[in-house]
């Protein structure tokens, strides 16, 4: 069974440029997450989708970040324009949302973004 | 303000001995606690969980202990093996999952 797929794996851009990340979740997983992991920190949630609906985007910097999950499968995360502080690893995860149980999330390998 | 704290950035343990990774939390409403393991250039992978109504959960070499009164949990790995060298994230779940900063575990030969 294929895991969560992310591309690109690495991206280097200059500040003020746009950048986009793509995620293909595990087949059948209705919940998709985008996290940002800064150096020496744990993953921090940016946005969570239940199918195609963004149900938690409270931590997404909406002035420059946007995300979409068309048809409730693949998702893209965009930054426009990028700033130096956006350098981080962007992780995508997916899960089968369950109530009354722990929520095991499956992570992709991440995209390492460097903004110069 | 961190809701999930891992105060040890790194830990070195001799192969074959017990590794103990600690985690503290502040929110008593968390209903599950999870440990994730991360190798370089890979995403975190789920290791073990514990419900807030339990005080212990064991899975092979891995055991998680929960002390609700102290708002503290720990992950025990015994015996430690070279492949256990990784970064371990403690996480807590209410409506979403909140991760600690991680502890890098080095297993020494």
Short mmCIF file of C-alpha atoms in Angstrom, two decimals:
data_model
loop_
_atom_site.label_atom_id
_atom_site.label_comp_id
_atom_site.label_asym_id
_atom_site.label_seq_id
_atom_site.Cartn_x
_atom_site.Cartn_y
_atom_site.Cartn_z
CA UNK A 1 0.00 0.00 0.00
CA UNK A 2 1.39 3.38 -1.03
CA UNK A 3 1.98 5.91 1.71
CA UNK A 4 1.43 9.65 1.66
CA UNK A 5 3.21 11.15 -1.33
CA UNK A 6 4.58 14.67 -1.35
CA UNK A 7 6.38 16.69 -3.98
CA UNK A 8 8.75 18.27 -4.39
CA UNK A 9 11.05 16.89 -1.70
CA UNK A 10 13.23 19.98 -1.70
CA UNK A 11 12.67 23.53 -2.90
CA UNK A 12 14.95 26.55 -2.83
CA UNK A 13 13.50 29.93 -3.75
CA UNK A 14 14.27 33.59 -3.27
CA UNK A 15 12.13 35.65 -0.94
CA UNK A 16 8.99 37.19 -2.44
CA UNK A 17 8.68 34.30 -4.90
CA UNK A 18 5.66 31.99 -4.86
CA UNK A 19 5.92 28.28 -4.06
CA UNK A 20 3.49 25.37 -4.06
CA UNK A 21 3.56 21.95 -2.43
CA UNK A 22 1.52 18.94 -3.47
CA UNK A 23 0.22 16.02 -1.40
CA UNK A 24 -1.49 12.77 -2.33
CA UNK A 25 -2.90 11.07 0.78
CA UNK A 26 -3.39 7.37 1.43
CA UNK A 27 -6.31 6.06 -0.58
CA UNK A 28 -9.53 6.18 1.38
CA UNK A 29 -8.29 8.57 4.05
CA UNK A 30 -10.88 11.31 4.45
CA UNK A 31 -8.81 13.61 6.65
CA UNK A 32 -5.78 15.48 5.39
CA UNK A 33 -3.43 17.73 7.35
CA UNK A 34 -0.70 20.20 6.50
CA UNK A 35 1.94 20.81 9.15
CA UNK A 36 4.97 23.06 9.31
CA UNK A 37 8.03 21.88 11.20
CA UNK A 38 10.66 24.46 12.04
CA UNK A 39 14.17 23.39 12.93
CA UNK A 40 14.30 21.89 16.42
CA UNK A 41 10.53 21.99 16.82
CA UNK A 42 7.67 19.55 16.52
CA UNK A 43 5.15 19.66 13.68
CA UNK A 44 2.59 22.48 13.99
CA UNK A 45 -0.80 22.17 12.32
CA UNK A 46 -1.55 24.66 9.56
CA UNK A 47 -4.81 23.29 8.21
CA UNK A 48 -7.01 20.21 8.45
CA UNK A 49 -9.44 18.97 5.82
CA UNK A 50 -12.36 16.62 6.29
CA UNK A 51 -12.95 15.47 2.72
CA UNK A 52 -12.90 18.74 0.75
CA UNK A 53 -13.86 21.02 3.65
CA UNK A 54 -11.26 22.94 5.62
CA UNK A 55 -12.46 22.37 9.19
CA UNK A 56 -9.51 23.93 11.05
CA UNK A 57 -7.40 26.63 9.43
CA UNK A 58 -6.95 28.76 12.52
CA UNK A 59 -3.13 28.49 12.36
CA UNK A 60 -2.82 29.18 8.63
CA UNK A 61 -1.33 32.66 7.93
CA UNK A 62 -4.03 33.66 5.50
CA UNK A 63 -2.30 36.76 4.18
CA UNK A 64 0.23 34.65 2.29
CA UNK A 65 -0.76 31.01 2.66
CA UNK A 66 -3.56 29.23 0.85
CA UNK A 67 -4.58 25.62 0.48
CA UNK A 68 -7.09 23.60 -1.44
CA UNK A 69 -8.27 20.03 -1.58
CA UNK A 70 -10.34 19.66 -4.70
CA UNK A 71 -12.51 16.53 -4.91
CA UNK A 72 -11.43 15.58 -1.41
CA UNK A 73 -8.27 13.74 -2.48
CA UNK A 74 -5.06 15.57 -3.46
CA UNK A 75 -4.15 18.85 -1.84
CA UNK A 76 -1.90 21.79 -2.59
CA UNK A 77 -0.43 24.32 -0.19
CA UNK A 78 0.76 27.62 -1.59
CA UNK A 79 2.82 30.47 -0.21
CA UNK A 80 2.79 33.79 -2.03
CA UNK A 81 5.01 35.68 -1.48
CA UNK A 82 7.50 33.61 0.52
CA UNK A 83 9.45 35.20 3.38
CA UNK A 84 12.73 34.16 4.97
CA UNK A 85 10.87 32.86 8.04
CA UNK A 86 8.94 30.39 5.91
CA UNK A 87 12.01 28.16 5.63
CA UNK A 88 10.88 24.89 7.20
CA UNK A 89 9.77 21.35 6.41
CA UNK A 90 6.16 21.17 5.27
CA UNK A 91 4.56 17.86 6.16
CA UNK A 92 1.36 16.39 4.83
CA UNK A 93 -0.48 13.69 6.76
CA UNK A 94 -3.69 11.75 6.31
CA UNK A 95 -5.92 9.64 8.51
CA UNK A 96 -9.28 7.94 8.80
CA UNK A 97 -11.03 10.29 11.18
CA UNK A 98 -12.39 8.29 14.10
CA UNK A 99 -14.38 9.37 17.10
CA UNK A 100 -13.75 7.88 20.53
CA UNK A 101 -10.27 6.72 19.56
CA UNK A 102 -6.83 8.03 18.93
CA UNK A 103 -6.24 9.52 15.55
CA UNK A 104 -3.29 7.76 13.90
CA UNK A 105 -1.90 10.06 11.29
CA UNK A 106 0.31 8.85 8.47
CA UNK A 107 2.91 11.36 7.38
CA UNK A 108 4.59 11.94 4.07
CA UNK A 109 8.35 12.58 3.86
CA UNK A 110 7.86 16.34 3.75
CA UNK A 111 9.06 19.16 1.54
CA UNK A 112 12.08 21.05 2.80
CA UNK A 113 11.71 24.69 1.80
CA UNK A 114 14.64 27.07 1.88
CA UNK A 115 13.94 30.76 1.28
CA UNK A 116 17.01 32.85 0.41
CA UNK B 1 2.68 28.63 25.50
CA UNK B 2 3.63 25.00 25.01
CA UNK B 3 0.94 22.52 25.92
CA UNK B 4 3.22 19.52 25.36
CA UNK B 5 6.77 19.74 26.66
CA UNK B 6 9.75 17.50 26.10
CA UNK B 7 12.46 19.05 28.21
CA UNK B 8 15.34 16.81 27.11
CA UNK B 9 16.54 17.69 23.60
CA UNK B 10 18.72 14.58 23.48
CA UNK B 11 19.44 11.34 25.28
CA UNK B 12 22.22 8.78 24.89
CA UNK B 13 21.73 5.19 26.03
CA UNK B 14 23.91 2.10 25.80
CA UNK B 15 22.63 -0.64 23.52
CA UNK B 16 20.70 -3.23 25.52
CA UNK B 17 19.82 -0.85 28.34
CA UNK B 18 16.52 0.90 28.96
CA UNK B 19 15.70 4.22 27.27
CA UNK B 20 13.25 6.49 29.09
CA UNK B 21 11.82 9.49 27.29
CA UNK B 22 9.74 11.96 29.25
CA UNK B 23 6.91 14.33 28.38
CA UNK B 24 4.80 16.81 30.35
CA UNK B 25 1.52 18.41 29.36
CA UNK B 26 -0.66 21.19 30.67
CA UNK B 27 -4.17 20.52 29.32
CA UNK B 28 -6.16 18.02 31.37
CA UNK B 29 -8.71 17.69 28.54
CA UNK B 30 -6.41 15.67 26.30
CA UNK B 31 -8.01 12.27 25.72
CA UNK B 32 -5.15 10.42 24.05
CA UNK B 33 -1.39 10.64 24.12
CA UNK B 34 0.80 9.37 21.31
CA UNK B 35 4.45 8.81 20.56
CA UNK B 36 5.85 9.26 17.08
CA UNK B 37 9.31 8.31 15.86
CA UNK B 38 11.16 10.17 13.13
CA UNK B 39 14.22 9.23 11.10
CA UNK B 40 16.13 11.88 9.10
CA UNK B 41 14.51 12.88 5.81
CA UNK B 42 11.37 10.90 6.63
CA UNK B 43 8.02 11.88 8.09
CA UNK B 44 7.11 10.90 11.66
CA UNK B 45 5.66 7.41 12.11
CA UNK B 46 3.23 6.38 14.82
CA UNK B 47 4.72 4.24 17.57
CA UNK B 48 2.31 3.78 20.46
CA UNK B 49 -0.63 5.49 22.13
CA UNK B 50 -2.36 5.57 25.50
CA UNK B 51 -5.85 6.62 26.44
CA UNK B 52 -6.22 9.16 29.24
CA UNK B 53 -8.21 6.59 31.23
CA UNK B 54 -5.29 4.15 31.28
CA UNK B 55 -2.00 4.34 33.13
CA UNK B 56 0.04 1.89 31.06
CA UNK B 57 0.14 0.52 27.54
CA UNK B 58 2.68 -2.00 26.31
CA UNK B 59 3.62 -3.07 22.79
CA UNK B 60 6.64 -5.32 22.51
CA UNK B 61 9.74 -3.43 23.62
CA UNK B 62 7.77 -0.19 24.02
CA UNK B 63 5.75 0.79 27.09
CA UNK B 64 4.09 4.11 27.76
CA UNK B 65 3.19 5.18 31.28
CA UNK B 66 0.73 7.94 32.10
CA UNK B 67 0.55 9.81 35.41
CA UNK B 68 -2.49 12.06 35.13
CA UNK B 69 -2.10 13.71 38.50
CA UNK B 70 1.39 14.86 37.53
CA UNK B 71 0.39 15.50 33.89
CA UNK B 72 3.38 13.41 32.88
CA UNK B 73 3.98 10.51 30.55
CA UNK B 74 7.03 8.49 29.66
CA UNK B 75 8.07 6.08 26.95
CA UNK B 76 10.23 3.13 27.95
CA UNK B 77 12.19 1.16 25.37
CA UNK B 78 13.81 -2.03 26.57
CA UNK B 79 16.14 -3.37 25.46
CA UNK B 80 17.35 -0.44 23.36
CA UNK B 81 18.59 -1.32 19.88
CA UNK B 82 20.68 0.63 17.32
CA UNK B 83 17.61 1.08 15.09
CA UNK B 84 15.92 2.99 17.90
CA UNK B 85 18.21 5.96 17.27
CA UNK B 86 15.78 8.63 16.06
CA UNK B 87 13.84 11.68 17.19
CA UNK B 88 10.83 10.85 19.36
CA UNK B 89 7.85 13.19 19.51
CA UNK B 90 5.34 13.12 22.31
CA UNK B 91 1.89 14.26 21.18
CA UNK B 92 -1.45 14.89 22.83
CA UNK B 93 -4.88 14.75 21.24
CA UNK B 94 -8.08 16.60 21.96
CA UNK B 95 -9.74 17.87 18.81
CA UNK B 96 -6.35 17.95 17.14
CA UNK B 97 -2.88 16.63 17.85
CA UNK B 98 -0.29 18.85 19.49
CA UNK B 99 3.34 17.79 19.29
CA UNK B 100 6.24 18.41 21.62
CA UNK B 101 9.62 19.55 20.32
CA UNK B 102 11.06 16.06 20.30
CA UNK B 103 13.93 14.21 21.97
CA UNK B 104 16.80 12.86 19.91
CA UNK B 105 17.74 9.37 21.13
CA UNK B 106 21.22 8.01 20.45
CA UNK B 107 21.79 4.32 21.07
CA UNK B 108 25.49 3.74 21.74
CA UNK B 109 27.16 0.47 20.70
#
